[in-house]
Amino acid sequence: MAQRLPGRLGLLVAACVLAFAAASHGPGLSPAAGAGLLALAAFAGLVAHRLTARLCHAGPCPAEAGQPLHRLAQAVERSPSMLLITGPDGRIEYASPSFCRCAGRLADELAGTRPELLDRAGQPIDYRPEQAGALAAQREWKRECQLQRAPLSPLWVGISVSRLEAAGTDPTHISHCLWVIEEVAVQRQSLDTLREAKRLAEEAAEAKTRFLANISHEIRTPLNAILGLAKLSLDAGPAPGQRDYLEKIQAAAGSLMGLVDDILDCTRIEAGQLGIGATPFSPGEVLARIIATIAPRAREKGLAFHATVPPGLPQLVGDPQRLGQVLAKLLGNAVKFTAQGEIRLEVETRPADTGRLALCFTVDDTGIGMDTRQSAGLFEAFAQGDSSMTRRFGGAGLGLPISRHLVEQMGGHLDVHSAPGQGSRFRFTLGFDLAEPAPASAPPPAGPTPLAGLRILLVEDNDINQLIARGLLEQQGAAVQVADNGRLAVAMLQAGAPDAFDLVLMDLQMPEMDGLEATRHIRRDARLARLPVIAMTAHAMAGQRRQCSEAGMDDHIAKPVLPQQLAETILRHVRPRAQPGTPPASPADDSPPPPPAPAGLPRVDGLDTEGGLRRCSGNTALYLRLLGRFADSHAGALADIDAAIAEGRHADAERHAHTLHGAAANLGAEALRLAARSLETALRNGQPWADARDRMARECEALGRALASVLPPPAAPAAADMPDAAAFDEALARLVHLLATADGTAPEAFRRLRPALTAHFGLSNVTKLSDALDQYDYDQALTCLNVRKPPSSPLSTDQP
């Protein structure tokens, strides 16, 4: 028994450690107390081991002394905890049976070795300097890493090492180190699974955001055309029946636009990106706009509309757009769900802290009302008070959940009180800071031409969007020039005087150079640093707005563009130059006047002239001009597509096909539109494209030949506009000099000389020259002049 006693007492050491380790994790013990007990247990075990050695040398031990030690040995052997006791040098002196089983080695094999630890990549860790530093500073050393278990695979473990000090020795002396090891492979696997799930969820959310941004852009672009062209058509004074159709188109498109905005707002709410602004605003103006919108709708249904607003409300600081959105939704629902009776809007002031003003908004109606169950689920997304197949009222069920979220974001709470057949009452209270008094400024121009005298550069690559935006701007008095992409816009701005334009309206997605990159180029030019640049795009997500701001843009207008919204946004950044009574500046037009409109449109096989004319708002001259442009440029479009395909630039070829597809649709060339769409789809999807290209080329060339045979020739310049030979030579020499010196007055000189240039050089060459000047490419313009010169020109080097 005496010979086996040292081994038994060695197990007693482990048993003591295990007992106190278990106690340290029990209820009511702090981590510090647990660490102290662990150290005490290990120290007690070592003392017991030394006493046992002395007893063994002294003689036999009583038999009963072995019984407790036997029970402790069994407890240690059956315990799942892994424990090590090492010397200060890290060599193992004791390893618990559970550690031996985990390591796949015997205790004798482990004795005198050091634990081998690996990092995430499976490389050895030199942990001893870090461990020694922590223990010397009286701290526990902790690490999560892999334990080498050759020949078994490494195991992820959590390790905690404490120092042990022998009694009666120097406190700074470390006699042993106690290792408590826990397997964490399952926990790590769970964490890895959670991390992977989180990554996938974030990717899905990002993909959803990208999808919504793209789908928003794709929906807003045609909606902009629908609403814009409907507005221009209504302004043209259509017949009563056509006016009714156009007004219904406007209403339907507006409803679709509201649904798109609601879906985007829901997405922003889910992503936590629906922010609330803080800008000075007039609550009276916000309420006036809402009332002006809702009151006519109420009158159309035979409802009385009452609004009670305190007079003289001061300027406040908040988000007028979101406040107006909430009020418009509540009042719109009141009109929608009320068949007879009245709608009432009441605004009251409430006591607030110094420097603040609280406003209570109440919307009452005498509509159908709701029961308790319907009211309880009213603010759930996509919920409907009546979800049956026979429900009387439409809607996606998004407006009220968004409204409650917006009210809560602004610091309030939206309540509803309702009963079936007795109407509903919605109420919320918001607190606002009082705005600092602003210096007096001239009021924005009133009347039909609030933008009178403003010179605006419109940067837009889509012909239809150009037509709409230019029409809306010119109706309000602005002078507009158009650049088809960002590169041309930058060239125009850099070649002209710093004050050549008052403001730039910039699309984002354009060929050659997009709107963001163009704005960065503009901001790098010190002369243009203060020129207002406003994004006008179908992108409406918060991410795109942030990109616009980071690129240096001053504001953002989401398509579809409303005339009032367009004017208000522009006037936030610039004031018109024209004095009262001054007529608006005429828009610059570098192109020759369109041919006179014939009594009827040409009849061309495969061309829907009536549809094309409708897309031009009934402007026959404009439609004929577009047909003429197509007749002149279709060969170049085919050449661009073929060149891009030959050079492997399939994305560029797809873009050219898309442009031709849009042009054909606008003209009413249905066969060409379908052929161009087939080529565009084939290029996008990596499918065989040769047949689609040949089909498109045949349709394009056939339409070009047909148009050339039926379109009237351009009007010849009047004889009175033609200078004599000497005057022409002098004017031509001056134009060449202006181009050679990159003088900003060259375009104006060209416009004055254009009729004579057309007579001498032909329309085709002058059109190329005009295109070069439109792009401020003076070198190319000089090349166009040097191709052909009249014999009398002293600058001529070629024969005519």
mmCIF file of N, CA and C in Angstrom, residues 126-165:
data_model
loop_
_atom_site.group_PDB
_atom_site.id
_atom_site.type_symbol
_atom_site.label_atom_id
_atom_site.label_comp_id
_atom_site.label_asym_id
_atom_site.label_seq_id
_atom_site.Cartn_x
_atom_site.Cartn_y
_atom_site.Cartn_z
ATOM 1 N N ASP A 126 3.971 30.445 -30.544
ATOM 2 C CA ASP A 126 4.978 30.631 -29.488
ATOM 3 C C ASP A 126 4.309 31.408 -28.350
ATOM 4 N N TYR A 127 3.602 30.668 -27.512
ATOM 5 C CA TYR A 127 2.776 31.307 -26.489
ATOM 6 C C TYR A 127 3.527 31.602 -25.198
ATOM 7 N N ARG A 128 4.707 31.044 -24.994
ATOM 8 C CA ARG A 128 5.358 31.112 -23.693
ATOM 9 C C ARG A 128 5.721 32.541 -23.275
ATOM 10 N N PRO A 129 6.273 33.406 -24.168
ATOM 11 C CA PRO A 129 6.567 34.772 -23.703
ATOM 12 C C PRO A 129 5.314 35.530 -23.264
ATOM 13 N N GLU A 130 4.236 35.402 -24.024
ATOM 14 C CA GLU A 130 2.995 36.094 -23.656
ATOM 15 C C GLU A 130 2.443 35.548 -22.348
ATOM 16 N N GLN A 131 2.510 34.220 -22.184
ATOM 17 C CA GLN A 131 1.992 33.603 -20.966
ATOM 18 C C GLN A 131 2.828 34.014 -19.756
ATOM 19 N N ALA A 132 4.135 34.012 -19.928
ATOM 20 C CA ALA A 132 5.004 34.391 -18.813
ATOM 21 C C ALA A 132 4.760 35.839 -18.399
ATOM 22 N N GLY A 133 4.553 36.714 -19.360
ATOM 23 C CA GLY A 133 4.285 38.112 -19.032
ATOM 24 C C GLY A 133 2.996 38.286 -18.257
ATOM 25 N N ALA A 134 1.935 37.576 -18.651
ATOM 26 C CA ALA A 134 0.659 37.690 -17.949
ATOM 27 C C ALA A 134 0.764 37.152 -16.529
ATOM 28 N N LEU A 135 1.410 35.993 -16.356
ATOM 29 C CA LEU A 135 1.534 35.405 -15.026
ATOM 30 C C LEU A 135 2.414 36.259 -14.126
ATOM 31 N N ALA A 136 3.489 36.829 -14.673
ATOM 32 C CA ALA A 136 4.357 37.696 -13.865
ATOM 33 C C ALA A 136 3.605 38.926 -13.387
ATOM 34 N N ALA A 137 2.591 39.364 -14.168
ATOM 35 C CA ALA A 137 1.799 40.535 -13.782
ATOM 36 C C ALA A 137 0.600 40.138 -12.930
ATOM 37 N N GLN A 138 0.607 38.919 -12.383
ATOM 38 C CA GLN A 138 -0.475 38.438 -11.515
ATOM 39 C C GLN A 138 -1.816 38.344 -12.263
ATOM 40 N N ARG A 139 -1.757 38.054 -13.564
ATOM 41 C CA ARG A 139 -2.978 37.916 -14.336
ATOM 42 C C ARG A 139 -3.105 36.494 -14.863
ATOM 43 N N GLU A 140 -4.356 36.120 -15.137
ATOM 44 C CA GLU A 140 -4.599 34.858 -15.814
ATOM 45 C C GLU A 140 -4.241 35.012 -17.291
ATOM 46 N N TRP A 141 -3.709 33.960 -17.857
ATOM 47 C CA TRP A 141 -3.448 33.958 -19.305
ATOM 48 C C TRP A 141 -4.529 33.119 -19.952
ATOM 49 N N LYS A 142 -5.240 33.727 -20.907
ATOM 50 C CA LYS A 142 -6.325 33.024 -21.586
ATOM 51 C C LYS A 142 -6.087 33.052 -23.083
ATOM 52 N N ARG A 143 -6.493 31.954 -23.724
ATOM 53 C CA ARG A 143 -6.296 31.858 -25.162
ATOM 54 C C ARG A 143 -7.284 30.849 -25.734
ATOM 55 N N GLU A 144 -7.819 31.170 -26.909
ATOM 56 C CA GLU A 144 -8.626 30.214 -27.651
ATOM 57 C C GLU A 144 -7.848 29.844 -28.895
ATOM 58 N N CYS A 145 -7.534 28.580 -29.039
ATOM 59 C CA CYS A 145 -6.669 28.137 -30.135
ATOM 60 C C CYS A 145 -6.902 26.650 -30.367
ATOM 61 N N GLN A 146 -6.045 26.059 -31.194
ATOM 62 C CA GLN A 146 -6.142 24.629 -31.471
ATOM 63 C C GLN A 146 -5.071 23.881 -30.676
ATOM 64 N N LEU A 147 -5.447 22.720 -30.138
ATOM 65 C CA LEU A 147 -4.522 21.865 -29.403
ATOM 66 C C LEU A 147 -4.042 20.754 -30.325
ATOM 67 N N GLN A 148 -2.714 20.685 -30.477
ATOM 68 C CA GLN A 148 -2.150 19.640 -31.326
ATOM 69 C C GLN A 148 -2.318 18.293 -30.649
ATOM 70 N N ARG A 149 -2.831 17.310 -31.410
ATOM 71 C CA ARG A 149 -3.122 15.994 -30.829
ATOM 72 C C ARG A 149 -2.584 14.879 -31.705
ATOM 73 N N ALA A 150 -1.444 15.074 -32.306
ATOM 74 C CA ALA A 150 -0.904 14.065 -33.222
ATOM 75 C C ALA A 150 -0.906 12.693 -32.551
ATOM 76 N N PRO A 151 -1.348 11.671 -33.289
ATOM 77 C CA PRO A 151 -1.728 11.678 -34.718
ATOM 78 C C PRO A 151 -3.177 12.095 -34.962
ATOM 79 N N LEU A 152 -3.925 12.495 -33.894
ATOM 80 C CA LEU A 152 -5.299 12.924 -34.095
ATOM 81 C C LEU A 152 -5.326 14.339 -34.687
ATOM 82 N N SER A 153 -6.477 14.733 -35.190
ATOM 83 C CA SER A 153 -6.605 16.082 -35.750
ATOM 84 C C SER A 153 -6.639 17.111 -34.627
ATOM 85 N N PRO A 154 -6.201 18.350 -34.886
ATOM 86 C CA PRO A 154 -6.221 19.381 -33.845
ATOM 87 C C PRO A 154 -7.641 19.637 -33.350
ATOM 88 N N LEU A 155 -7.735 20.108 -32.108
ATOM 89 C CA LEU A 155 -9.017 20.356 -31.459
ATOM 90 C C LEU A 155 -9.052 21.793 -30.949
ATOM 91 N N TRP A 156 -10.140 22.495 -31.244
ATOM 92 C CA TRP A 156 -10.302 23.865 -30.731
ATOM 93 C C TRP A 156 -10.624 23.815 -29.244
ATOM 94 N N VAL A 157 -9.839 24.548 -28.451
ATOM 95 C CA VAL A 157 -10.010 24.559 -26.998
ATOM 96 C C VAL A 157 -9.896 25.994 -26.489
ATOM 97 N N GLY A 158 -10.495 26.206 -25.297
ATOM 98 C CA GLY A 158 -10.294 27.449 -24.557
ATOM 99 C C GLY A 158 -9.412 27.153 -23.357
ATOM 100 N N ILE A 159 -8.352 27.921 -23.187
ATOM 101 C CA ILE A 159 -7.347 27.631 -22.159
ATOM 102 C C ILE A 159 -7.283 28.802 -21.188
ATOM 103 N N SER A 160 -7.223 28.468 -19.874
ATOM 104 C CA SER A 160 -7.003 29.459 -18.829
ATOM 105 C C SER A 160 -5.873 28.959 -17.928
ATOM 106 N N VAL A 161 -4.795 29.744 -17.821
ATOM 107 C CA VAL A 161 -3.612 29.334 -17.054
ATOM 108 C C VAL A 161 -3.426 30.296 -15.887
ATOM 109 N N SER A 162 -3.291 29.735 -14.663
ATOM 110 C CA SER A 162 -3.050 30.527 -13.457
ATOM 111 C C SER A 162 -1.716 30.128 -12.841
ATOM 112 N N ARG A 163 -1.127 31.047 -12.093
ATOM 113 C CA ARG A 163 0.151 30.781 -11.427
ATOM 114 C C ARG A 163 -0.089 30.182 -10.052
ATOM 115 N N LEU A 164 0.818 29.315 -9.607
ATOM 116 C CA LEU A 164 0.793 28.728 -8.268
ATOM 117 C C LEU A 164 2.091 29.098 -7.568
ATOM 118 N N GLU A 165 1.976 29.467 -6.294
ATOM 119 C CA GLU A 165 3.146 29.877 -5.509
ATOM 120 C C GLU A 165 3.286 28.944 -4.315
#
